[in-house]
Amino acid sequence: MNFIITETQKAILELYKEEIAESVINIQETRKEFEGQVTIVVFPITKISKKSPEQTATEIGEYLVAHLEDITKFNVVKGFLNLSIAESYFLKQFNEEVLATDFGVFPSNGKKVMVEYSSPNTNKPLHLGHVRNNLLGYSVSELLKAYGYDVVKVNLVNDRGIHICKSMLAWQKWGNNETPESTGEKGDHLVGKYYVIFDREYKKEIEALKAAGQTEDEAKKNAPLIKEAQQMLLKWEQGDEEVVSLWKKMNEWVYAGFNITYKNLGVDFDKFYYESNTYLLGKGTVDEGLAKGVFFKKEDGSVWIDLTEDGLDQKLVLRADGTSVYITQDLGTAEMKHDDFNMDESIYVVGNEQDYHFKVLFLILEKLGKSWAKGLYHLSYGMVDLPNGKMKSREGTVVDADELIESMISTAREKTEELGKTNDFPQEDKEELYKNIGLGALKYFLLKVEPKKRLLFNPAESIDFQGNTGPFIQYTHARIKSLLSKSDYKFGVGSLAFGGISDVELEMILQLARYPAEIEIAAKAFSPASLANYLYELAKLFNKFYHEVPPIVKTEDGEVKQFRLNLCKKTADIIYAGMLILGITSPERM
RNA sequence: GCCUCGGUAGCUCAGUUGGAUAGAGCAACGGUUUUCUAAACCGUGGGUCAGGGGUUCGAAUCCCUUCCGGGGUACCA
């Protein structure tokens, strides 16, 4: 549409004798209720024309029709100049751009980006909140790949700390040597069970101490269990053999469990980092900061940075006893990751409760003069809430990832069998299909919402399979595939000459042509949600088209048939590719 | 208290740099299948875009302010 902007600039120069910036020309798609396809908003131009909006629009309209062959006519509604563009223009665009094999494929941009996501704690199984993180991280990675980046997916596993010791201690005390093998339980669930047991017993002790006259805070500190857990952590840090081997054993159980969940979710990683290897990092960075005068030391020996000039607070970066805090580790880890991969950009997919932490982290790295600090980005997303509030692993009020996946698949099975769609499928294919549909519904449900918004999940209401859902889009794809196979489709660029394409067909061309721009928008915003909504609009439009047009398979006119089949084929291709970016597979049949 | 992110239909959500009468889905009601998959399509009803003020030819969108909700707030990660 650039030619319209250029020509409008010329029109203004000729009519009103003034040069005008491209940005002043506000161009948009014409609303359906008006005639035309492209609209120029002329209000901003009236300042130059010194005439009424209607008169300005009319003058420009007349100029454009006279000078551009592809603009056939125009109409003016208030300050809106609606242009009708020749059908041949769109047909040409469709045949030459949209049907090209490299349509929507971005060449490499030569940049490397790291996406860090998942980052689980190894003391409990994954829940719905983690699922959102994983799907978002995976999808953003795919999106950036599609946009031309070289992507490295990493997982920084939080495999050490007091929380792990809690599970370990409870298992030692009450576990009776249970193992995943002996119980048949998934390893992460087994370990999580002891985390819950710890919390339950710990609370009992707190209550007892409170009954004995201690305050809540005292009781929390003095409970024997928490002291024992802290002892255990100390031993772990000292390399105590018994503790370390228990830690290794239980972590292995958890990893085996996570691997299954990751596989079911369809997410993967190029590299794992373990906090047990990185938690001592960052002290060198602290020294560097002190030397550069970015940090300062207090009398007690603790190290701080003053960010009050940046509207933030003073922040501790190293304790008085020389041990690190969270941000110390993250400073060190950031440097290490950069040394390892030398990436241009780095995305941290982490929940919004850490907004402040990352703001501080990035600011510190910038103040330390790290050239790569400006390429860091915190992809912050909202919590997943249940109707009665937040999920809490300790209290067992969570939607478990494995159970959720399982229930999505069985719902897909029920619905599909109810519809009788898979009666002639081999058993293996059926299971594959149910998995694709169930996960398609789940993934789309979570990804269609803008990341930063928090999201409500009501376990009592099952995730839909109709309307604005994954299965709806998958269904559209399957429908097209069926149609193409029945029509014996062969690719061929259609004629430019034939007339009479309908409104829906025109809309489809426009919607299809938008795909590369949508990838770009989504990639720049790190937002699979906008892509998801685009794909939904495309699928919806296709279904409308499918109903309005007489059966394509039986179309007599070869050119019309070819054109319509091309529309179908391209729609299926884009749905397939776009859904893959969301991590969703679109079946051939469903 | 301060910082930060949200508040759009009964519910779940779209709404790019300010543009025309704010859109979908679900739920409710009604209709569509001798034709390529009805997980579809078409229609009806449903709104003080949290409230107020301002800027503008024009505000869900920008500014100010109040209310409600989430999160953070210096030695947890």
XYZ file of C-alpha atoms in Angstrom, chain A residues 287-296 305 368:
12
model
C 34.416 -6.855 43.365
C 34.296 -5.319 39.933
C 31.439 -3.091 41.001
C 33.291 -1.973 44.106
C 36.388 -1.187 42.082
C 34.350 0.856 39.631
C 32.612 2.679 42.428
C 29.212 1.455 41.334
C 28.742 -0.408 44.629
C 29.658 0.715 48.122
C 24.123 -0.218 45.293
C 28.695 -1.846 35.387
